[in-house]
PDB file of C-alpha atoms in Angstrom:
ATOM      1  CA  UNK A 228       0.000   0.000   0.000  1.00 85.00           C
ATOM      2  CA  UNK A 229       1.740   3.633  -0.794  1.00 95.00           C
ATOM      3  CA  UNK A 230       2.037   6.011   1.514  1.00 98.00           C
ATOM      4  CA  UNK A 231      -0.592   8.690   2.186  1.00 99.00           C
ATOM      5  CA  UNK A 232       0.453  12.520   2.906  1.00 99.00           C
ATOM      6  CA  UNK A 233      -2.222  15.333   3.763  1.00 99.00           C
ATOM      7  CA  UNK A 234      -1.010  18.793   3.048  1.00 98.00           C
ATOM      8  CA  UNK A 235      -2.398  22.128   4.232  1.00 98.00           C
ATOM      9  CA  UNK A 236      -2.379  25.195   1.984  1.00 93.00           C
ATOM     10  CA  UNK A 237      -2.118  23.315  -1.168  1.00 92.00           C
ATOM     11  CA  UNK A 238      -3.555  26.238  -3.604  1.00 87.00           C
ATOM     12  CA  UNK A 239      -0.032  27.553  -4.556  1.00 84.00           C
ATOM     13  CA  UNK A 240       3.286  28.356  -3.141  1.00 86.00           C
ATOM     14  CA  UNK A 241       4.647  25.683  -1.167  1.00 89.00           C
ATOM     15  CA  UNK A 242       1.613  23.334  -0.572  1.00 91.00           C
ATOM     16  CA  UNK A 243       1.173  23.289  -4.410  1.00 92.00           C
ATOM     17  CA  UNK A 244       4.866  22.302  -5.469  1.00 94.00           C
ATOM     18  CA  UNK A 245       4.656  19.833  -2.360  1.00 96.00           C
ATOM     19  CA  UNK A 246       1.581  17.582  -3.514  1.00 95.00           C
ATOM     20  CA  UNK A 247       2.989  17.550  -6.648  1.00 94.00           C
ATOM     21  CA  UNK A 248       6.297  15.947  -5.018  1.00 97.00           C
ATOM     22  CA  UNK A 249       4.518  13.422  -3.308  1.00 97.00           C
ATOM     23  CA  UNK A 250       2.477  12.403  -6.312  1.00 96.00           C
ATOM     24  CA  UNK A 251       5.828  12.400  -8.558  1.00 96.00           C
ATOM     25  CA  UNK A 252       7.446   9.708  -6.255  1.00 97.00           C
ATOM     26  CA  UNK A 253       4.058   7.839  -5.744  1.00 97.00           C
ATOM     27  CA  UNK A 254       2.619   8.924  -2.842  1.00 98.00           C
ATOM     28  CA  UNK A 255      -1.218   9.015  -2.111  1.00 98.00           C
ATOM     29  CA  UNK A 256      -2.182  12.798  -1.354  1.00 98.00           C
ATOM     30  CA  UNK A 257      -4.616  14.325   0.067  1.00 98.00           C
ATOM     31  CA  UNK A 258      -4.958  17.920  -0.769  1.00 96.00           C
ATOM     32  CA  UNK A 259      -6.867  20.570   1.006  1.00 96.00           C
ATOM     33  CA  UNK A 260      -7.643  24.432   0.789  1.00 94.00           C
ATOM     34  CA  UNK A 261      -9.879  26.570   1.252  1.00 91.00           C
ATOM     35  CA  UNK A 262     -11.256  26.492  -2.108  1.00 86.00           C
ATOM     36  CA  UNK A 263     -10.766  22.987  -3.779  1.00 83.00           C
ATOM     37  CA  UNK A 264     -11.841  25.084  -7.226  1.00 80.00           C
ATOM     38  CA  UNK A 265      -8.330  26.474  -6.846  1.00 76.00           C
ATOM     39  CA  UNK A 266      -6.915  23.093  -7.340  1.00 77.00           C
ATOM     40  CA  UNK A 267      -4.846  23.491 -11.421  1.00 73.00           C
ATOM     41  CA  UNK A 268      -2.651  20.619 -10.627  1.00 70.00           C
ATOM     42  CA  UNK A 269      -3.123  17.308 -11.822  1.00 75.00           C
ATOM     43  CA  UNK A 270      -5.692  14.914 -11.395  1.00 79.00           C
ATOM     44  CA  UNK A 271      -4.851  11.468 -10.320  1.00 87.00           C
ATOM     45  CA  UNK A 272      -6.784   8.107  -8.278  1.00 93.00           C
ATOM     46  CA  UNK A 273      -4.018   8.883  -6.051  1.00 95.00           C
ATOM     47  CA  UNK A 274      -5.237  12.217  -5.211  1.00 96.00           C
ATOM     48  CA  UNK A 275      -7.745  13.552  -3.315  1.00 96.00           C
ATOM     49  CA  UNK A 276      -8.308  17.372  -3.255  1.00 95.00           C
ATOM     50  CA  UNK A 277     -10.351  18.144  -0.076  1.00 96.00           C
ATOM     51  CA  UNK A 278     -12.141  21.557   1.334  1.00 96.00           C
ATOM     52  CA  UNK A 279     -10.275  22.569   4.762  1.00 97.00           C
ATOM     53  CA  UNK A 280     -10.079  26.129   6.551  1.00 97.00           C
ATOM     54  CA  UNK A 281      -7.544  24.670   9.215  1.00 98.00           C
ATOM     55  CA  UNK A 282      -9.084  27.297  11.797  1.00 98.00           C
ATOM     56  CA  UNK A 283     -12.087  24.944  11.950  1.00 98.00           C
ATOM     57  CA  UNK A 284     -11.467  22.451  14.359  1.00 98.00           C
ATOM     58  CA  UNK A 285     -14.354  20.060  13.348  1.00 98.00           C
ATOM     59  CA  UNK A 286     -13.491  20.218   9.911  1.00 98.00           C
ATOM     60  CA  UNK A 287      -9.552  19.346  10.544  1.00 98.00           C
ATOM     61  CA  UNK A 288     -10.965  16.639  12.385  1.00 98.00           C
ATOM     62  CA  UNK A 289     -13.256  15.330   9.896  1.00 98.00           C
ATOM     63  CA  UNK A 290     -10.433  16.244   6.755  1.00 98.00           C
ATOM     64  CA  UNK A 291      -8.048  14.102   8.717  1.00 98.00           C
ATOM     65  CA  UNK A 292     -10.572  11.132   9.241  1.00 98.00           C
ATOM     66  CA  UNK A 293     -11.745  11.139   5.614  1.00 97.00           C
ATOM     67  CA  UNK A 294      -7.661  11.270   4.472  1.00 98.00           C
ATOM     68  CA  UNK A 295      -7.234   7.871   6.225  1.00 98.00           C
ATOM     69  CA  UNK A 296     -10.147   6.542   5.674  1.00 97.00           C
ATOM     70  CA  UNK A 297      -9.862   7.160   1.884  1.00 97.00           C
ATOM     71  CA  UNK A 298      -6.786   5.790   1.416  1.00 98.00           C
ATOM     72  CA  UNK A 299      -6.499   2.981   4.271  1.00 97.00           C
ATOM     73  CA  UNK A 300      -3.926   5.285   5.737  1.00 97.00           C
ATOM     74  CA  UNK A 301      -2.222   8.416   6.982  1.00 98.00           C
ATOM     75  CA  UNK A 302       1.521   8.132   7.205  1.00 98.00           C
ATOM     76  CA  UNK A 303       2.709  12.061   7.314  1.00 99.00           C
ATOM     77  CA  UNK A 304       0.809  15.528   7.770  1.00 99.00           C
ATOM     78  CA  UNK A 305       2.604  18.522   6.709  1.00 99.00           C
ATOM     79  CA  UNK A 306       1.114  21.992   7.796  1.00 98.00           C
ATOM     80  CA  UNK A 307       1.755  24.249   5.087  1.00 96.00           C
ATOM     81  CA  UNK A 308      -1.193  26.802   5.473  1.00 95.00           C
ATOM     82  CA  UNK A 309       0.055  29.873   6.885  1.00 94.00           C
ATOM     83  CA  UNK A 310      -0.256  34.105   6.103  1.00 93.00           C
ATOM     84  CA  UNK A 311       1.873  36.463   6.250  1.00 92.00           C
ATOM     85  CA  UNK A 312       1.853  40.217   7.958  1.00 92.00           C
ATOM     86  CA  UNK A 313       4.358  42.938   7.401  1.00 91.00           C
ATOM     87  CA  UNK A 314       3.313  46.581   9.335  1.00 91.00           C
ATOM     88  CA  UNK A 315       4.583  47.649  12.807  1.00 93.00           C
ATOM     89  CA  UNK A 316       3.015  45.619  15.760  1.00 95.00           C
ATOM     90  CA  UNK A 317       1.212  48.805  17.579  1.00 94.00           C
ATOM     91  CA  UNK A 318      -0.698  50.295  14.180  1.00 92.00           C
ATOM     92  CA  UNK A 319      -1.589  46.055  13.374  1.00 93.00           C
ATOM     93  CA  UNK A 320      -5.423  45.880  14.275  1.00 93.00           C
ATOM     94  CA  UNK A 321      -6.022  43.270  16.894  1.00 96.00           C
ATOM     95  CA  UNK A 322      -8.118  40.822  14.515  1.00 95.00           C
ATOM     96  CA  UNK A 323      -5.402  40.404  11.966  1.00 94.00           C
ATOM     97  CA  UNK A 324      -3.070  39.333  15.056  1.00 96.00           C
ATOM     98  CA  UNK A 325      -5.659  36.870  15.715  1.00 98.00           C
ATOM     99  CA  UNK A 326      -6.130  35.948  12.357  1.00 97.00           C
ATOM    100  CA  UNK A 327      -1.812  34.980  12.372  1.00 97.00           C
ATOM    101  CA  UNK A 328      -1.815  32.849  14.986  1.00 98.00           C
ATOM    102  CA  UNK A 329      -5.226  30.583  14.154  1.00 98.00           C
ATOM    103  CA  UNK A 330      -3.929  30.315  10.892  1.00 98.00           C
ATOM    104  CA  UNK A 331      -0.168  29.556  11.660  1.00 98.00           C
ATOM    105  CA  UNK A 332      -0.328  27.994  14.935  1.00 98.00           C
ATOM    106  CA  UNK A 333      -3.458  26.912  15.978  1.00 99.00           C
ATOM    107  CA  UNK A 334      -4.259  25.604  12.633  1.00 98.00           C
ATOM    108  CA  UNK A 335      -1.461  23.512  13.013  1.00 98.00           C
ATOM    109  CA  UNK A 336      -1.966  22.350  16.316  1.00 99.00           C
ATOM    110  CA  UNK A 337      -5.843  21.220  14.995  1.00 99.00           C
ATOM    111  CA  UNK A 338      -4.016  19.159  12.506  1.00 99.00           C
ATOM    112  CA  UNK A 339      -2.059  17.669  14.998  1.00 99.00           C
ATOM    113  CA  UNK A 340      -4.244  16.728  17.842  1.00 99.00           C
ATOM    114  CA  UNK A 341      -6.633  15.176  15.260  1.00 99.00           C
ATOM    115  CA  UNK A 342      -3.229  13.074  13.648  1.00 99.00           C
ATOM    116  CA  UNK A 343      -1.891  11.654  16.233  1.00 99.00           C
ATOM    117  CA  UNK A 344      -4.380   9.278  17.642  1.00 98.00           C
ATOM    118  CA  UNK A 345      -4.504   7.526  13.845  1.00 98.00           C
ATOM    119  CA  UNK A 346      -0.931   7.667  13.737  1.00 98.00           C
ATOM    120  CA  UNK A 347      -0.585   5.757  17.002  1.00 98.00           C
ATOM    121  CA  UNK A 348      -3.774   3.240  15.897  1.00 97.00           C
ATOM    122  CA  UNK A 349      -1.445   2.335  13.144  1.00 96.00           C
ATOM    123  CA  UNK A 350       1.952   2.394  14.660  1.00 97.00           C
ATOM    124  CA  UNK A 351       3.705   5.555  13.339  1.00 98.00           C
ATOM    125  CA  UNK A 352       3.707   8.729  11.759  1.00 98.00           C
ATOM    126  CA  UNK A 353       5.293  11.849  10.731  1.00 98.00           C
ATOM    127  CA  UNK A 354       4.296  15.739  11.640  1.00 99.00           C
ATOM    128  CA  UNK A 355       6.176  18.256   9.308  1.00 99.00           C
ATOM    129  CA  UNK A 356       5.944  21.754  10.470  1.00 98.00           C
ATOM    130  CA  UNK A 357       6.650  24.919   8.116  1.00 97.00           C
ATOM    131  CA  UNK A 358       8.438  27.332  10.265  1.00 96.00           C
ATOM    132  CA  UNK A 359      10.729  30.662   9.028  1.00 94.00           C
ATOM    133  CA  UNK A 360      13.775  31.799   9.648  1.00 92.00           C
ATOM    134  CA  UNK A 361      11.711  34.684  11.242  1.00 90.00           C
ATOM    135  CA  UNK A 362      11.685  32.296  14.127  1.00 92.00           C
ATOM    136  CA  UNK A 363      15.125  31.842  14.414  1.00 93.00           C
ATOM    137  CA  UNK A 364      15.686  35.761  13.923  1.00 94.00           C
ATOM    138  CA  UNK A 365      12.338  37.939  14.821  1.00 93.00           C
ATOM    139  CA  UNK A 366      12.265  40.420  12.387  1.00 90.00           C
ATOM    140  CA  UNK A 367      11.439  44.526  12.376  1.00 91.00           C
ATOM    141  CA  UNK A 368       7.910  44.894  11.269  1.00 91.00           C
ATOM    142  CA  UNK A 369       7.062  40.962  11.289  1.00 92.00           C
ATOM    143  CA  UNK A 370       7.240  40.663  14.849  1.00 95.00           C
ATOM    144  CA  UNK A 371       3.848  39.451  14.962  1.00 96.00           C
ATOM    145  CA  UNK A 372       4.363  36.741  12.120  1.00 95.00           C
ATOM    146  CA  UNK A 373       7.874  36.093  13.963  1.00 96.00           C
ATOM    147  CA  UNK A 374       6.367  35.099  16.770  1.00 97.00           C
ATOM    148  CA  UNK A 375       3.329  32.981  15.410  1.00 97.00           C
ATOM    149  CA  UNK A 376       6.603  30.939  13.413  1.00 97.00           C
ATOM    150  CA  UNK A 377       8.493  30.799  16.926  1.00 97.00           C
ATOM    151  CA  UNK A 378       5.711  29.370  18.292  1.00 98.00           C
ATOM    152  CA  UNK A 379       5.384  27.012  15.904  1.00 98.00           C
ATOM    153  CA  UNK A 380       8.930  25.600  16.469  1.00 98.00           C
ATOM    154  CA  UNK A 381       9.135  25.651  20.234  1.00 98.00           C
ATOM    155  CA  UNK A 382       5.956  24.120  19.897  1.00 99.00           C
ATOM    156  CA  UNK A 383       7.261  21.539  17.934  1.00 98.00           C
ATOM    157  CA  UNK A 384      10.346  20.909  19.917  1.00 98.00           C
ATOM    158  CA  UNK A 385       9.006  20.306  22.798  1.00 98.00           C
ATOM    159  CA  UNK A 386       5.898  17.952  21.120  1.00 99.00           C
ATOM    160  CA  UNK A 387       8.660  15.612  19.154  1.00 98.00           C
ATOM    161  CA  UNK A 388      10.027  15.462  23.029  1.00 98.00           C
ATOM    162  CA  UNK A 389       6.592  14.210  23.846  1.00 98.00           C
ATOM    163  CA  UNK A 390       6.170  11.880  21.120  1.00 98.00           C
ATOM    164  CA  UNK A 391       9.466   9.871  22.618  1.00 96.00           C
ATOM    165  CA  UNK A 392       9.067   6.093  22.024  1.00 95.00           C
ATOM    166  CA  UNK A 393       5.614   6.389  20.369  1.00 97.00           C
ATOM    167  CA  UNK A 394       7.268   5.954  16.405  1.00 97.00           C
ATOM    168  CA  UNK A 395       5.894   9.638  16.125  1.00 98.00           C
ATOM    169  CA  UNK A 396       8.507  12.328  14.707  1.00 98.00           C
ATOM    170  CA  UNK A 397       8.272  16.105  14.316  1.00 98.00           C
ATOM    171  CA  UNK A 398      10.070  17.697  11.719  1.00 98.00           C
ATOM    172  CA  UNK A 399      10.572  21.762  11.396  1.00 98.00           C
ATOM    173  CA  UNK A 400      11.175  23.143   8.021  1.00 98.00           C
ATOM    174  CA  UNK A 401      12.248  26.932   7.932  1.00 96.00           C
ATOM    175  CA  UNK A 402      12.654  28.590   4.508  1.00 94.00           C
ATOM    176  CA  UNK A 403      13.908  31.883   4.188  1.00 90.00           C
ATOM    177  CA  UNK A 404      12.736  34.129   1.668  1.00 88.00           C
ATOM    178  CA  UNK A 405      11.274  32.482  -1.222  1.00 87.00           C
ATOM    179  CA  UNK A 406      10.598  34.747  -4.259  1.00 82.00           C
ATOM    180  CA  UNK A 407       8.701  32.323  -6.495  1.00 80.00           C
ATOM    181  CA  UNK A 408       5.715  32.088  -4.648  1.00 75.00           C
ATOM    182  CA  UNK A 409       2.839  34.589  -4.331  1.00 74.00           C
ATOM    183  CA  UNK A 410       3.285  35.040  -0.348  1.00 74.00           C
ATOM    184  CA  UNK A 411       5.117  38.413  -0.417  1.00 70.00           C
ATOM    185  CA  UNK A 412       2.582  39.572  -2.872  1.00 70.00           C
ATOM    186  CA  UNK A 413      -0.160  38.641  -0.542  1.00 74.00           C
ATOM    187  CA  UNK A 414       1.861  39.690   2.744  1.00 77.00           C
ATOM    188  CA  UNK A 415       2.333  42.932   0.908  1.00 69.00           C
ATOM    189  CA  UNK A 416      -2.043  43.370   0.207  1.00 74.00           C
ATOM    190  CA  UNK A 417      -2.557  42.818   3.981  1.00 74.00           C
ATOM    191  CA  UNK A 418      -0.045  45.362   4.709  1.00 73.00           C
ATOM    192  CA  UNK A 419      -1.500  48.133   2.359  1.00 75.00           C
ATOM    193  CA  UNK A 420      -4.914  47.800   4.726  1.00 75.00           C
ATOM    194  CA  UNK A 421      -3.306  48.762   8.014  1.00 82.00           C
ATOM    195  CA  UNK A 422      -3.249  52.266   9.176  1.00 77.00           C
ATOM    196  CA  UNK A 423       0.240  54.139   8.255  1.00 73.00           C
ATOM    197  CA  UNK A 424       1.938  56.163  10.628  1.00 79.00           C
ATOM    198  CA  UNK A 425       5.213  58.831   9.787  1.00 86.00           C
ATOM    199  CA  UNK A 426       6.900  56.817  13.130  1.00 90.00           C
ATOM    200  CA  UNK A 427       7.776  53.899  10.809  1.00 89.00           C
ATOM    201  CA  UNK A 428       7.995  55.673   7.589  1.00 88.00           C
ATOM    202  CA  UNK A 429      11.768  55.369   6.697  1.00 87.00           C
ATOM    203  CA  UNK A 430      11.800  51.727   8.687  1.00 87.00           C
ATOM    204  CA  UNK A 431       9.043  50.554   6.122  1.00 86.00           C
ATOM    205  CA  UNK A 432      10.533  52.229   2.984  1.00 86.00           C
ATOM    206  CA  UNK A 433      14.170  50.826   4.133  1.00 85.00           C
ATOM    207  CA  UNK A 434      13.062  47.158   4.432  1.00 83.00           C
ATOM    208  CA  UNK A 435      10.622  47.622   1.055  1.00 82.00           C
ATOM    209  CA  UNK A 436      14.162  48.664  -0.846  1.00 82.00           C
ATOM    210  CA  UNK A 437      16.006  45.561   0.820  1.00 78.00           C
ATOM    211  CA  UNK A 438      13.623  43.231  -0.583  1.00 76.00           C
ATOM    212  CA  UNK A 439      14.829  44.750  -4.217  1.00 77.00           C
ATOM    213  CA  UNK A 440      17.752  43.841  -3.026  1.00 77.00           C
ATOM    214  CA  UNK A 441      19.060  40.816  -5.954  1.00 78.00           C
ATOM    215  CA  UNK A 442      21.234  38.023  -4.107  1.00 81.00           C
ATOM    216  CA  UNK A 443      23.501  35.788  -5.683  1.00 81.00           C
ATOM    217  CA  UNK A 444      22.188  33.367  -7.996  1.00 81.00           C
ATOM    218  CA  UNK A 445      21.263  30.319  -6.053  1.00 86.00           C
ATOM    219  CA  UNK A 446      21.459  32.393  -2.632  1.00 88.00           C
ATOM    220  CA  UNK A 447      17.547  31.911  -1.568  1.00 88.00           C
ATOM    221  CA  UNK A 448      15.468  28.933  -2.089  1.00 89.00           C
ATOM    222  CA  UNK A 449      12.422  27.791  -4.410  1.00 91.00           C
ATOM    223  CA  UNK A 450       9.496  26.635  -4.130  1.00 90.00           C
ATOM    224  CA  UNK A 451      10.561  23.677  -5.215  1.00 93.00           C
ATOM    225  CA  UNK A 452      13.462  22.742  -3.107  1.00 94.00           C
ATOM    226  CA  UNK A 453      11.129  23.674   0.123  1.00 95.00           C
ATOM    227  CA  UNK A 454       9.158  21.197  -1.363  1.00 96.00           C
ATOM    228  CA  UNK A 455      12.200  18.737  -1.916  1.00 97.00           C
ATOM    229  CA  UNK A 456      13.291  19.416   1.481  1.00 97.00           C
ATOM    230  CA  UNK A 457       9.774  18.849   3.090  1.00 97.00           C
ATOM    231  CA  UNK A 458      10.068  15.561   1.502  1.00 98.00           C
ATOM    232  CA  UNK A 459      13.210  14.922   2.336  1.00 98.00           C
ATOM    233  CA  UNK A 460      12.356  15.421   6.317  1.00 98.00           C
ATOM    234  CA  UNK A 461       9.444  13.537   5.587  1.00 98.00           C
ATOM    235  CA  UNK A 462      11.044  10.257   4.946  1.00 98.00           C
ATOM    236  CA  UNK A 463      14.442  11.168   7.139  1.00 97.00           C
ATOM    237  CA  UNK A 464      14.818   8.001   9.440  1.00 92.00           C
ATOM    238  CA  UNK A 465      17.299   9.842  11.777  1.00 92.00           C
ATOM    239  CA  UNK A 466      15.232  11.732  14.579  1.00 92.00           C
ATOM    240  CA  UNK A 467      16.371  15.136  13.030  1.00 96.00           C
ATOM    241  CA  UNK A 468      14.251  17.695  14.282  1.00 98.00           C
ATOM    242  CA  UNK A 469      15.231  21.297  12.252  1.00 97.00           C
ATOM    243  CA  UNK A 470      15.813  22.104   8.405  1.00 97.00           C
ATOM    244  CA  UNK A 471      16.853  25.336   7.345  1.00 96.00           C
ATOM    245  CA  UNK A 472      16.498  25.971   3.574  1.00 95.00           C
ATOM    246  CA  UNK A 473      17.966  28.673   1.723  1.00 91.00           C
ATOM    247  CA  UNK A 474      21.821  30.674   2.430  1.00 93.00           C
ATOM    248  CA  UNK A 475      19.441  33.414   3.906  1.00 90.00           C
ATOM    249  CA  UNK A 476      17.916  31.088   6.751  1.00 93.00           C
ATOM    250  CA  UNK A 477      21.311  29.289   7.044  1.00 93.00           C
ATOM    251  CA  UNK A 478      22.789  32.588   7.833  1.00 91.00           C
ATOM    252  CA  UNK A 479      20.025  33.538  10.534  1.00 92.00           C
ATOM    253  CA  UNK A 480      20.728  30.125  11.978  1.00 93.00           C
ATOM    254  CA  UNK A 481      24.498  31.016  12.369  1.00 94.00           C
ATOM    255  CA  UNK A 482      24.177  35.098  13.712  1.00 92.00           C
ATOM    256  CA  UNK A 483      21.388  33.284  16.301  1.00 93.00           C
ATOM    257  CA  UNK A 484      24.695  30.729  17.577  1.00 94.00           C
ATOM    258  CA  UNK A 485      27.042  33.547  18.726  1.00 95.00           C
ATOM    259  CA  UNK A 486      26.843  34.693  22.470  1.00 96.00           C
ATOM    260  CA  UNK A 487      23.776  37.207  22.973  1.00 96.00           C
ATOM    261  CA  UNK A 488      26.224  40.883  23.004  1.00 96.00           C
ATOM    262  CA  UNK A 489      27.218  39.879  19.986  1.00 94.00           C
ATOM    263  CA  UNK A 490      24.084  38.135  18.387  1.00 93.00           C
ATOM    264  CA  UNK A 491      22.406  42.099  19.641  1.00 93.00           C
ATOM    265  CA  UNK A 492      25.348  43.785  18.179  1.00 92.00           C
ATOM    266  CA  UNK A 493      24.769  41.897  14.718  1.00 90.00           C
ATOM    267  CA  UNK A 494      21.096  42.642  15.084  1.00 90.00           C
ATOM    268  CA  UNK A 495      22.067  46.408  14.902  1.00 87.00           C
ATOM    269  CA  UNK A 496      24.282  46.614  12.117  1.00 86.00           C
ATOM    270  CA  UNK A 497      21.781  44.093  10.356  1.00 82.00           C
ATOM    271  CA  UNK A 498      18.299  45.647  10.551  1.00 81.00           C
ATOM    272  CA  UNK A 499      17.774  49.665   9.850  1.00 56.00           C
ATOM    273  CA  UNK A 500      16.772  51.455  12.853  1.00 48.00           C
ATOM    274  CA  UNK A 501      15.272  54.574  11.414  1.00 44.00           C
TER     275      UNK A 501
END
């Protein structure tokens, strides 16, 4: 029997390129969003494209019952569905906080809670978990979707220690910035509906002009190799908990290692401070 994989977010960006992984190597999938008329990838009797808003807890529960029950199985979830926010935390209105952190970490956690008791019915499982490098380094004028994403890994880190000796793992993927997907684009829409202020003016237009900003060739990573890497932690045998993906979150991983004056020191030459 092949293996079955559920993925979040599956409309574009990451969730897209990773169904289509999974299917390549011949996976079952089941893949949900929002809006399964969204679905333009392929069609397949290995794939089933399912409705899910993963802030509904019932219908996680009942998306996650119908996944095994479909295919006989469920062998991995990975919780791709996430948003993005971009404005200074004290003009942010309250309900788009909210919005973050059902989306990116409770959503998640739904997933989970309703995985793991099929995973233990049938003797193992896998939880992937799409982090940032905004978790490793909380960034100016993210700080809310920083710490949604830090959640989601010390979350994770301490669930994969909870998980000891039940064949359950927890993998954390953290991309850095990915510029073949939509999610800036969409990141960027939120932010154009939040109140401006002159205090942040130069911060904003600063950060704006770093994302113009054109890296080495090969410097950030695709949509693809998230995907590749998802899969990859998906079927790692080791116990390995964190994968970075892309120079940019390798790099945050590194400036986090040094002692704390001089991880602050390298946060001040490294961010604009108006």
């Amino acid at each position: 029997m092949a293996p079955t994989v559920l993925v979040t977010g599956s409309s574009s960006g990451f969730g897209r390129s990773v169904a289509a992984k999974f299917l390549e190597v011949g996976w079952n999938v089941v893949a949900t969003l929002r809006d399964p008329g969204r679905w333009t990838g392929e069609t397949s009797e290995r794939l089933l494209v399912h409705p899910l808003d993963v802030r509904d807890e019932e219908a996680v529960q009942a998306a996650v019952a119908r996944a095994a029950e479909h295919f006989g199985r469920l062998d991995v979830v990975v919780n791709n569905a996430g948003i993005g926010l971009f404005a200074p935390f004290e003009t942010t209105p309250v309900p788009m906080v909210q919005e973050v952190f059902d989306t990116n970490v409770f959503g998640p956690m739904h997933v989970v809670r309703a995985a793991l008791p099929v995973f233990r019915a049938q003797g193992s499982g896998r939880i992937v978990n799409l982090s940032s490098g905004n978790a490793t380094v909380p960034m100016p004028l993210q700080s809310v979707y920083s710490a949604a994403k830090g959640a989601v890994y010390n979350w994770s880190e301490s669930l994969a220690d909870e998980l000891t000796g039940q064949n359950i793992q927890v993998k954390v993927v953290e991309p850095g910035f990915v510029p073949d997907t939509n999610f800036f684009a969409a990141t960027y829409a939120r932010f154009t509906g939040i109140p401006a202020s002159d205090v942040y003016s130069s911060m904003i237009k600063a950060t704006l002009d770093g994302f113009q900003v054109e890296p080495p060739p090969g410097y950030l990573a695709t949509s693809q190799s998230v995907a590749d890497t998802i899969f990859a932690a998906a079927t790692d045998e080791t116990g390995r908990l964190r994968y970075r993906i892309g120079s940019d979150s390798e790099e945050l991983g590194r400036a986090r290692q040094q002692p704390q004056a001089e991880y602050e020191a390298w946060r001040r030459r490294f961010f604009y401070a108006g």
